[in-house]
């Protein structure tokens, strides 16, 4: 089934095509990996809605990506509760061990590091979302263990070995 057919099938469930924008964006992102401008335009054209409506939703919600992201998208909450519980230190640690800055993707394409405004889990701060999963009550040890588990799923070296190869060291 083509992307157009999938979107048309999903849109048929909604009385107003604007209500189908989010499901259509999910379908398009699954198909393309991210949502560049031409894909957003195609979604708008398929649904027969204003392009700005599609663009607004695609850029508002953190589950949509207008740029390519790594296999594992690390989204660290940087709202007040998480920051008070150490999220800034965790962000610095992640940047160090991954060898990238916030907003970047590792050269091997495994990790993209982002911050998000709020994940709605303040009682478990600091919190990071990886894909569809939340990781809570984080500290450096838990971050390292998580990165090792993620790397192991694709046979990549552990944090300790990866950190030993950081550029400039």
GROMACS .gro file of N, CA and C in nm:
model
  507
    1UNK      N    1   0.084  -0.117   0.000
    1UNK     CA    2   0.000   0.000   0.000
    1UNK      C    3   0.089   0.124   0.000
    2UNK      N    4   0.060   0.221  -0.083
    2UNK     CA    5   0.141   0.343  -0.090
    2UNK      C    6   0.108   0.434   0.028
    3UNK      N    7   0.194   0.532   0.048
    3UNK     CA    8   0.169   0.629   0.154
    3UNK      C    9   0.036   0.700   0.131
    4UNK      N   10   0.011   0.739   0.007
    4UNK     CA   11  -0.115   0.807  -0.026
    4UNK      C   12  -0.234   0.719   0.012
    5UNK      N   13  -0.229   0.593  -0.023
    5UNK     CA   14  -0.339   0.502   0.007
    5UNK      C   15  -0.358   0.487   0.158
    6UNK      N   16  -0.248   0.477   0.231
    6UNK     CA   17  -0.257   0.465   0.377
    6UNK      C   18  -0.320   0.591   0.437
    7UNK      N   19  -0.277   0.707   0.390
    7UNK     CA   20  -0.331   0.833   0.442
    7UNK      C   21  -0.478   0.846   0.407
    8UNK      N   22  -0.513   0.814   0.284
    8UNK     CA   23  -0.655   0.822   0.244
    8UNK      C   24  -0.741   0.727   0.326
    9UNK      N   25  -0.689   0.608   0.354
    9UNK     CA   26  -0.763   0.512   0.435
    9UNK      C   27  -0.782   0.565   0.578
   10UNK      N   28  -0.676   0.620   0.635
   10UNK     CA   29  -0.685   0.676   0.770
   10UNK      C   30  -0.778   0.797   0.773
   11UNK      N   31  -0.770   0.882   0.672
   11UNK     CA   32  -0.851   1.004   0.668
   11UNK      C   33  -1.000   0.973   0.654
   12UNK      N   34  -1.032   0.860   0.595
   12UNK     CA   35  -1.172   0.823   0.576
   12UNK      C   36  -1.244   0.802   0.709
   13UNK      N   37  -1.171   0.783   0.816
   13UNK     CA   38  -1.230   0.762   0.949
   13UNK      C   39  -1.273   0.892   1.016
   14UNK      N   40  -1.237   1.007   0.957
   14UNK     CA   41  -1.262   1.136   1.021
   14UNK      C   42  -1.360   1.218   0.938
   15UNK      N   43  -1.454   1.285   1.007
   15UNK     CA   44  -1.552   1.366   0.933
   15UNK      C   45  -1.490   1.492   0.872
   16UNK      N   46  -1.383   1.542   0.933
   16UNK     CA   47  -1.314   1.661   0.885
   16UNK      C   48  -1.169   1.623   0.856
   17UNK      N   49  -1.121   1.654   0.740
   17UNK     CA   50  -0.985   1.615   0.701
   17UNK      C   51  -0.878   1.675   0.791
   18UNK      N   52  -0.907   1.790   0.853
   18UNK     CA   53  -0.809   1.848   0.946
   18UNK      C   54  -0.783   1.754   1.064
   19UNK      N   55  -0.884   1.677   1.101
   19UNK     CA   56  -0.869   1.582   1.212
   19UNK      C   57  -0.776   1.468   1.176
   20UNK      N   58  -0.750   1.449   1.049
   20UNK     CA   59  -0.665   1.339   1.003
   20UNK      C   60  -0.520   1.380   0.986
   21UNK      N   61  -0.488   1.505   1.016
   21UNK     CA   62  -0.350   1.551   0.994
   21UNK      C   63  -0.250   1.472   1.078
   22UNK      N   64  -0.276   1.457   1.206
   22UNK     CA   65  -0.178   1.385   1.291
   22UNK      C   66  -0.160   1.240   1.248
   23UNK      N   67  -0.267   1.165   1.224
   23UNK     CA   68  -0.245   1.028   1.175
   23UNK      C   69  -0.171   1.026   1.041
   24UNK      N   70  -0.200   1.122   0.956
   24UNK     CA   71  -0.132   1.128   0.826
   24UNK      C   72   0.016   1.158   0.844
   25UNK      N   73   0.050   1.247   0.938
   25UNK     CA   74   0.190   1.277   0.964
   25UNK      C   75   0.264   1.155   1.019
   26UNK      N   76   0.198   1.080   1.105
   26UNK     CA   77   0.259   0.958   1.157
   26UNK      C   78   0.288   0.859   1.043
   27UNK      N   79   0.194   0.846   0.953
   27UNK     CA   80   0.213   0.756   0.838
   27UNK      C   81   0.329   0.805   0.752
   28UNK      N   82   0.331   0.934   0.724
   28UNK     CA   83   0.436   0.991   0.638
   28UNK      C   84   0.574   0.978   0.704
   29UNK      N   85   0.579   1.001   0.835
   29UNK     CA   86   0.708   0.990   0.903
   29UNK      C   87   0.756   0.845   0.907
   30UNK      N   88   0.663   0.753   0.924
   30UNK     CA   89   0.701   0.612   0.921
   30UNK      C   90   0.756   0.575   0.783
   31UNK      N   91   0.699   0.631   0.681
   31UNK     CA   92   0.741   0.603   0.544
   31UNK      C   93   0.877   0.665   0.511
   32UNK      N   94   0.899   0.790   0.555
   32UNK     CA   95   1.017   0.866   0.514
   32UNK      C   96   1.124   0.880   0.623
   33UNK      N   97   1.090   0.847   0.747
   33UNK     CA   98   1.185   0.861   0.856
   33UNK      C   99   1.181   0.998   0.921
   34UNK      N  100   1.143   1.099   0.847
   34UNK     CA  101   1.124   1.235   0.897
   34UNK      C  102   1.030   1.308   0.802
   35UNK      N  103   1.004   1.436   0.829
   35UNK     CA  104   0.903   1.509   0.753
   35UNK      C  105   0.959   1.637   0.691
   36UNK      N  106   1.037   1.624   0.585
   36UNK     CA  107   1.087   1.744   0.518
   36UNK      C  108   0.972   1.819   0.449
   37UNK      N  109   0.998   1.941   0.409
   37UNK     CA  110   0.897   2.026   0.347
   37UNK      C  111   0.815   1.960   0.238
   38UNK      N  112   0.878   1.895   0.139
   38UNK     CA  113   0.800   1.834   0.033
   38UNK      C  114   0.703   1.725   0.083
   39UNK      N  115   0.741   1.654   0.187
   39UNK     CA  116   0.651   1.552   0.243
   39UNK      C  117   0.533   1.619   0.312
   40UNK      N  118   0.559   1.729   0.385
   40UNK     CA  119   0.450   1.803   0.448
   40UNK      C  120   0.352   1.856   0.343
   41UNK      N  121   0.406   1.904   0.233
   41UNK     CA  122   0.322   1.952   0.123
   41UNK      C  123   0.238   1.839   0.064
   42UNK      N  124   0.300   1.723   0.049
   42UNK     CA  125   0.228   1.608  -0.005
   42UNK      C  126   0.114   1.566   0.087
   43UNK      N  127   0.139   1.566   0.218
   43UNK     CA  128   0.035   1.531   0.315
   43UNK      C  129  -0.081   1.630   0.303
   44UNK      N  130  -0.049   1.759   0.296
   44UNK     CA  131  -0.153   1.861   0.284
   44UNK      C  132  -0.233   1.840   0.156
   45UNK      N  133  -0.165   1.811   0.047
   45UNK     CA  134  -0.233   1.790  -0.080
   45UNK      C  135  -0.324   1.667  -0.077
   46UNK      N  136  -0.275   1.559  -0.017
   46UNK     CA  137  -0.356   1.437  -0.008
   46UNK      C  138  -0.483   1.463   0.072
   47UNK      N  139  -0.469   1.536   0.182
   47UNK     CA  140  -0.584   1.563   0.268
   47UNK      C  141  -0.669   1.678   0.218
   48UNK      N  142  -0.615   1.759   0.128
   48UNK     CA  143  -0.688   1.875   0.079
   48UNK      C  144  -0.704   1.984   0.185
   49UNK      N  145  -0.599   2.000   0.268
   49UNK     CA  146  -0.603   2.101   0.373
   49UNK      C  147  -0.492   2.203   0.348
   50UNK      N  148  -0.499   2.313   0.420
   50UNK     CA  149  -0.397   2.417   0.408
   50UNK      C  150  -0.261   2.362   0.452
   51UNK      N  151  -0.159   2.396   0.379
   51UNK     CA  152  -0.025   2.348   0.413
   51UNK      C  153   0.021   2.398   0.550
   52UNK      N  154  -0.021   2.518   0.586
   52UNK     CA  155   0.021   2.574   0.715
   52UNK      C  156  -0.032   2.490   0.830
   53UNK      N  157  -0.150   2.432   0.817
   53UNK     CA  158  -0.205   2.347   0.925
   53UNK      C  159  -0.116   2.224   0.946
   54UNK      N  160  -0.071   2.166   0.837
   54UNK     CA  161   0.016   2.049   0.845
   54UNK      C  162   0.151   2.090   0.905
   55UNK      N  163   0.206   2.199   0.857
   55UNK     CA  164   0.334   2.247   0.908
   55UNK      C  165   0.327   2.278   1.058
   56UNK      N  166   0.220   2.346   1.101
   56UNK     CA  167   0.206   2.382   1.241
   56UNK      C  168   0.208   2.259   1.332
   57UNK      N  169   0.135   2.155   1.295
   57UNK     CA  170   0.133   2.034   1.377
   57UNK      C  171   0.268   1.962   1.374
   58UNK      N  172   0.329   1.956   1.257
   58UNK     CA  173   0.457   1.886   1.243
   58UNK      C  174   0.567   1.953   1.322
   59UNK      N  175   0.560   2.083   1.341
   59UNK     CA  176   0.666   2.154   1.413
   59UNK      C  177   0.632   2.178   1.560
   60UNK      N  178   0.507   2.157   1.599
   60UNK     CA  179   0.468   2.178   1.737
   60UNK      C  180   0.496   2.055   1.823
   61UNK      N  181   0.461   1.939   1.776
   61UNK     CA  182   0.472   1.818   1.855
   61UNK      C  183   0.611   1.755   1.842
   62UNK      N  184   0.668   1.716   1.957
   62UNK     CA  185   0.803   1.661   1.956
   62UNK      C  186   0.811   1.521   1.897
   63UNK      N  187   0.698   1.457   1.873
   63UNK     CA  188   0.704   1.324   1.813
   63UNK      C  189   0.729   1.330   1.663
   64UNK      N  190   0.714   1.450   1.604
   64UNK     CA  191   0.741   1.465   1.461
   64UNK      C  192   0.878   1.529   1.440
   65UNK      N  193   0.946   1.486   1.335
   65UNK     CA  194   1.081   1.533   1.306
   65UNK      C  195   1.088   1.586   1.163
   66UNK      N  196   1.120   1.714   1.151
   66UNK     CA  197   1.133   1.772   1.017
   66UNK      C  198   1.274   1.753   0.961
   67UNK      N  199   1.365   1.710   1.047
   67UNK     CA  200   1.502   1.678   1.006
   67UNK      C  201   1.528   1.531   1.040
   68UNK      N  202   1.622   1.467   0.971
   68UNK     CA  203   1.653   1.328   1.005
   68UNK      C  204   1.701   1.317   1.150
   69UNK      N  205   1.665   1.208   1.214
   69UNK     CA  206   1.712   1.181   1.350
   69UNK      C  207   1.780   1.045   1.352
   70UNK      N  208   1.860   1.024   1.456
   70UNK     CA  209   1.931   0.898   1.470
   70UNK      C  210   1.836   0.784   1.501
   71UNK      N  211   1.891   0.666   1.502
   71UNK     CA  212   1.812   0.547   1.534
   71UNK      C  213   1.747   0.563   1.671
   72UNK      N  214   1.818   0.625   1.765
   72UNK     CA  215   1.766   0.649   1.899
   72UNK      C  216   1.762   0.799   1.922
   73UNK      N  217   1.641   0.852   1.935
   73UNK     CA  218   1.624   0.995   1.959
   73UNK      C  219   1.612   1.017   2.109
   74UNK      N  220   1.714   1.076   2.168
   74UNK     CA  221   1.719   1.104   2.311
   74UNK      C  222   1.661   1.242   2.334
   75UNK      N  223   1.544   1.248   2.400
   75UNK     CA  224   1.477   1.374   2.426
   75UNK      C  225   1.473   1.398   2.576
   76UNK      N  226   1.565   1.481   2.624
   76UNK     CA  227   1.579   1.510   2.766
   76UNK      C  228   1.491   1.630   2.801
   77UNK      N  229   1.407   1.612   2.904
   77UNK     CA  230   1.322   1.722   2.949
   77UNK      C  231   1.409   1.830   3.011
   78UNK      N  232   1.383   1.955   2.970
   78UNK     CA  233   1.459   2.066   3.029
   78UNK      C  234   1.367   2.167   3.097
   79UNK      N  235   1.251   2.120   3.142
   79UNK     CA  236   1.160   2.206   3.217
   79UNK      C  237   1.211   2.221   3.360
   80UNK      N  238   1.149   2.306   3.436
   80UNK     CA  239   1.201   2.345   3.567
   80UNK      C  240   1.221   2.226   3.661
   81UNK      N  241   1.126   2.135   3.670
   81UNK     CA  242   1.141   2.022   3.764
   81UNK      C  243   1.262   1.937   3.728
   82UNK      N  244   1.278   1.907   3.601
   82UNK     CA  245   1.392   1.825   3.560
   82UNK      C  246   1.523   1.900   3.578
   83UNK      N  247   1.522   2.028   3.549
   83UNK     CA  248   1.645   2.106   3.566
   83UNK      C  249   1.686   2.114   3.713
   84UNK      N  250   1.588   2.131   3.802
   84UNK     CA  251   1.619   2.135   3.945
   84UNK      C  252   1.672   2.002   3.996
   85UNK      N  253   1.638   1.894   3.925
   85UNK     CA  254   1.682   1.761   3.966
   85UNK      C  255   1.805   1.712   3.889
   86UNK      N  256   1.869   1.801   3.813
   86UNK     CA  257   1.997   1.765   3.752
   86UNK      C  258   1.999   1.745   3.602
   87UNK      N  259   1.894   1.783   3.531
   87UNK     CA  260   1.890   1.761   3.386
   87UNK      C  261   2.003   1.833   3.312
   88UNK      N  262   2.041   1.950   3.360
   88UNK     CA  263   2.149   2.023   3.292
   88UNK      C  264   2.280   1.946   3.299
   89UNK      N  265   2.310   1.889   3.415
   89UNK     CA  266   2.431   1.807   3.428
   89UNK      C  267   2.422   1.683   3.339
   90UNK      N  268   2.301   1.625   3.330
   90UNK     CA  269   2.283   1.507   3.244
   90UNK      C  270   2.301   1.544   3.097
   91UNK      N  271   2.252   1.660   3.058
   91UNK     CA  272   2.271   1.706   2.920
   91UNK      C  273   2.420   1.721   2.891
   92UNK      N  274   2.492   1.784   2.982
   92UNK     CA  275   2.637   1.799   2.963
   92UNK      C  276   2.705   1.663   2.952
   93UNK      N  277   2.663   1.570   3.035
   93UNK     CA  278   2.720   1.435   3.031
   93UNK      C  279   2.691   1.369   2.897
   94UNK      N  280   2.566   1.376   2.853
   94UNK     CA  281   2.529   1.316   2.725
   94UNK      C  282   2.609   1.376   2.610
   95UNK      N  283   2.626   1.508   2.612
   95UNK     CA  284   2.705   1.573   2.507
   95UNK      C  285   2.849   1.521   2.509
   96UNK      N  286   2.902   1.501   2.628
   96UNK     CA  287   3.040   1.453   2.640
   96UNK      C  288   3.054   1.309   2.592
   97UNK      N  289   2.971   1.220   2.643
   97UNK     CA  290   2.989   1.078   2.607
   97UNK      C  291   2.949   1.049   2.463
   98UNK      N  292   2.856   1.128   2.408
   98UNK     CA  293   2.817   1.107   2.269
   98UNK      C  294   2.904   1.185   2.171
   99UNK      N  295   2.975   1.285   2.221
   99UNK     CA  296   3.061   1.366   2.135
   99UNK      C  297   2.984   1.458   2.042
  100UNK      N  298   2.863   1.497   2.084
  100UNK     CA  299   2.779   1.587   2.003
  100UNK      C  300   2.718   1.693   2.093
  101UNK      N  301   2.658   1.792   2.033
  101UNK     CA  302   2.584   1.895   2.106
  101UNK      C  303   2.434   1.870   2.088
  102UNK      N  304   2.358   1.933   2.176
  102UNK     CA  305   2.212   1.927   2.166
  102UNK      C  306   2.170   1.966   2.024
  103UNK      N  307   2.081   1.887   1.966
  103UNK     CA  308   2.034   1.914   1.831
  103UNK      C  309   2.109   1.837   1.724
  104UNK      N  310   2.219   1.772   1.762
  104UNK     CA  311   2.301   1.699   1.665
  104UNK      C  312   2.276   1.549   1.671
  105UNK      N  313   2.327   1.482   1.568
  105UNK     CA  314   2.322   1.337   1.559
  105UNK      C  315   2.465   1.285   1.555
  106UNK      N  316   2.489   1.173   1.623
  106UNK     CA  317   2.623   1.115   1.622
  106UNK      C  318   2.660   1.075   1.479
  107UNK      N  319   2.789   1.079   1.446
  107UNK     CA  320   2.832   1.045   1.310
  107UNK      C  321   2.788   0.907   1.264
  108UNK      N  322   2.773   0.814   1.359
  108UNK     CA  323   2.730   0.678   1.320
  108UNK      C  324   2.579   0.668   1.301
  109UNK      N  325   2.507   0.779   1.325
  109UNK     CA  326   2.362   0.781   1.305
  109UNK      C  327   2.283   0.712   1.415
  110UNK      N  328   2.349   0.674   1.523
  110UNK     CA  329   2.277   0.603   1.631
  110UNK      C  330   2.194   0.697   1.718
  111UNK      N  331   2.250   0.810   1.757
  111UNK     CA  332   2.184   0.895   1.856
  111UNK      C  333   2.164   1.037   1.805
  112UNK      N  334   2.045   1.090   1.832
  112UNK     CA  335   2.018   1.232   1.818
  112UNK      C  336   1.983   1.281   1.957
  113UNK      N  337   2.041   1.392   1.997
  113UNK     CA  338   2.020   1.448   2.130
  113UNK      C  339   1.940   1.576   2.120
  114UNK      N  340   1.827   1.578   2.188
  114UNK     CA  341   1.741   1.696   2.190
  114UNK      C  342   1.694   1.723   2.331
  115UNK      N  343   1.649   1.846   2.354
  115UNK     CA  344   1.579   1.875   2.477
  115UNK      C  345   1.435   1.908   2.440
  116UNK      N  346   1.345   1.879   2.532
  116UNK     CA  347   1.203   1.908   2.511
  116UNK      C  348   1.152   1.985   2.631
  117UNK      N  349   1.049   2.063   2.610
  117UNK     CA  350   0.999   2.152   2.714
  117UNK      C  351   0.944   2.077   2.835
  118UNK      N  352   0.861   1.978   2.816
  118UNK     CA  353   0.807   1.905   2.930
  118UNK      C  354   0.754   1.770   2.883
  119UNK      N  355   0.787   1.667   2.955
  119UNK     CA  356   0.738   1.534   2.924
  119UNK      C  357   0.622   1.494   3.016
  120UNK      N  358   0.582   1.583   3.104
  120UNK     CA  359   0.467   1.558   3.190
  120UNK      C  360   0.490   1.451   3.294
  121UNK      N  361   0.612   1.432   3.336
  121UNK     CA  362   0.645   1.330   3.436
  121UNK      C  363   0.732   1.392   3.545
  122UNK      N  364   0.693   1.510   3.591
  122UNK     CA  365   0.775   1.586   3.686
  122UNK      C  366   0.804   1.510   3.814
  123UNK      N  367   0.712   1.425   3.856
  123UNK     CA  368   0.733   1.350   3.980
  123UNK      C  369   0.845   1.248   3.969
  124UNK      N  370   0.893   1.222   3.846
  124UNK     CA  371   1.001   1.126   3.825
  124UNK      C  372   1.127   1.192   3.768
  125UNK      N  373   1.137   1.323   3.786
  125UNK     CA  374   1.247   1.400   3.727
  125UNK      C  375   1.382   1.355   3.781
  126UNK      N  376   1.483   1.368   3.697
  126UNK     CA  377   1.482   1.407   3.556
  126UNK      C  378   1.440   1.290   3.465
  127UNK      N  379   1.377   1.328   3.355
  127UNK     CA  380   1.316   1.230   3.265
  127UNK      C  381   1.369   1.251   3.123
  128UNK      N  382   1.385   1.140   3.051
  128UNK     CA  383   1.424   1.144   2.911
  128UNK      C  384   1.336   1.044   2.835
  129UNK      N  385   1.293   1.086   2.719
  129UNK     CA  386   1.217   0.997   2.631
  129UNK      C  387   1.310   0.948   2.521
  130UNK      N  388   1.307   0.817   2.499
  130UNK     CA  389   1.382   0.756   2.389
  130UNK      C  390   1.280   0.678   2.307
  131UNK      N  391   1.254   0.726   2.187
  131UNK     CA  392   1.147   0.667   2.108
  131UNK      C  393   1.015   0.689   2.180
  132UNK      N  394   0.945   0.581   2.209
  132UNK     CA  395   0.816   0.589   2.277
  132UNK      C  396   0.827   0.561   2.426
  133UNK      N  397   0.947   0.547   2.479
  133UNK     CA  398   0.965   0.506   2.618
  133UNK      C  399   1.025   0.617   2.705
  134UNK      N  400   0.970   0.631   2.825
  134UNK     CA  401   1.023   0.725   2.923
  134UNK      C  402   1.125   0.654   3.012
  135UNK      N  403   1.231   0.727   3.046
  135UNK     CA  404   1.332   0.679   3.140
  135UNK      C  405   1.340   0.786   3.249
  136UNK      N  406   1.312   0.744   3.374
  136UNK     CA  407   1.291   0.840   3.482
  136UNK      C  408   1.395   0.826   3.592
  137UNK      N  409   1.394   0.927   3.680
  137UNK     CA  410   1.485   0.931   3.795
  137UNK      C  411   1.630   0.908   3.750
  138UNK      N  412   1.667   0.979   3.646
  138UNK     CA  413   1.797   0.955   3.583
  138UNK      C  414   1.912   1.017   3.660
  139UNK      N  415   2.024   0.951   3.648
  139UNK     CA  416   2.153   1.002   3.694
  139UNK      C  417   2.257   0.954   3.593
  140UNK      N  418   2.380   0.990   3.612
  140UNK     CA  419   2.485   0.954   3.516
  140UNK      C  420   2.495   0.803   3.498
  141UNK      N  421   2.490   0.728   3.607
  141UNK     CA  422   2.501   0.582   3.597
  141UNK      C  423   2.386   0.523   3.516
  142UNK      N  424   2.265   0.572   3.540
  142UNK     CA  425   2.150   0.522   3.465
  142UNK      C  426   2.158   0.562   3.318
  143UNK      N  427   2.205   0.681   3.291
  143UNK     CA  428   2.223   0.725   3.151
  143UNK      C  429   2.323   0.633   3.081
  144UNK      N  430   2.437   0.607   3.146
  144UNK     CA  431   2.538   0.521   3.085
  144UNK      C  432   2.485   0.381   3.060
  145UNK      N  433   2.411   0.327   3.156
  145UNK     CA  434   2.354   0.193   3.140
  145UNK      C  435   2.253   0.191   3.025
  146UNK      N  436   2.173   0.295   3.014
  146UNK     CA  437   2.076   0.305   2.905
  146UNK      C  438   2.148   0.312   2.770
  147UNK      N  439   2.249   0.396   2.760
  147UNK     CA  440   2.324   0.408   2.635
  147UNK      C  441   2.388   0.275   2.598
  148UNK      N  442   2.442   0.205   2.697
  148UNK     CA  443   2.501   0.073   2.670
  148UNK      C  444   2.397  -0.026   2.618
  149UNK      N  445   2.277  -0.026   2.680
  149UNK     CA  446   2.170  -0.116   2.632
  149UNK      C  447   2.131  -0.082   2.489
  150UNK      N  448   2.118   0.046   2.460
  150UNK     CA  449   2.080   0.087   2.325
  150UNK      C  450   2.188   0.050   2.225
  151UNK      N  451   2.313   0.075   2.259
  151UNK     CA  452   2.424   0.039   2.170
  151UNK      C  453   2.430  -0.112   2.148
  152UNK      N  454   2.403  -0.188   2.252
  152UNK     CA  455   2.410  -0.334   2.242
  152UNK      C  456   2.306  -0.389   2.145
  153UNK      N  457   2.194  -0.318   2.130
  153UNK     CA  458   2.091  -0.368   2.038
  153UNK      C  459   2.138  -0.366   1.893
  154UNK      N  460   2.240  -0.286   1.865
  154UNK     CA  461   2.293  -0.280   1.728
  154UNK      C  462   2.440  -0.320   1.721
  155UNK      N  463   2.492  -0.373   1.832
  155UNK     CA  464   2.631  -0.420   1.833
  155UNK      C  465   2.734  -0.310   1.836
  156UNK      N  466   2.697  -0.190   1.882
  156UNK     CA  467   2.793  -0.080   1.892
  156UNK      C  468   2.868  -0.088   2.024
  157UNK      N  469   2.986  -0.025   2.034
  157UNK     CA  470   3.065  -0.031   2.157
  157UNK      C  471   2.995   0.038   2.274
  158UNK      N  472   3.033   0.002   2.395
  158UNK     CA  473   2.975   0.059   2.516
  158UNK      C  474   3.015   0.206   2.530
  159UNK      N  475   2.949   0.275   2.624
  159UNK     CA  476   2.980   0.415   2.651
  159UNK      C  477   3.127   0.432   2.685
  160UNK      N  478   3.179   0.344   2.769
  160UNK     CA  479   3.319   0.354   2.812
  160UNK      C  480   3.413   0.351   2.691
  161UNK      N  481   3.389   0.258   2.598
  161UNK     CA  482   3.475   0.247   2.481
  161UNK      C  483   3.450   0.362   2.383
  162UNK      N  484   3.325   0.403   2.369
  162UNK     CA  485   3.294   0.512   2.278
  162UNK      C  486   3.354   0.642   2.330
  163UNK      N  487   3.343   0.667   2.461
  163UNK     CA  488   3.397   0.789   2.519
  163UNK      C  489   3.549   0.796   2.502
  164UNK      N  490   3.613   0.682   2.501
  164UNK     CA  491   3.758   0.678   2.484
  164UNK      C  492   3.800   0.726   2.346
  165UNK      N  493   3.706   0.729   2.253
  165UNK     CA  494   3.738   0.769   2.115
  165UNK      C  495   3.678   0.906   2.080
  166UNK      N  496   3.645   0.987   2.178
  166UNK     CA  497   3.589   1.118   2.149
  166UNK      C  498   3.690   1.203   2.073
  167UNK      N  499   3.642   1.281   1.976
  167UNK     CA  500   3.733   1.368   1.900
  167UNK      C  501   3.805   1.466   1.993
  168UNK      N  502   3.930   1.493   1.966
  168UNK     CA  503   4.006   1.591   2.041
  168UNK      C  504   4.068   1.539   2.169
  169UNK      N  505   4.050   1.414   2.199
  169UNK     CA  506   4.107   1.359   2.323
  169UNK      C  507   4.223   1.268   2.291
   0.00000   0.00000   0.00000
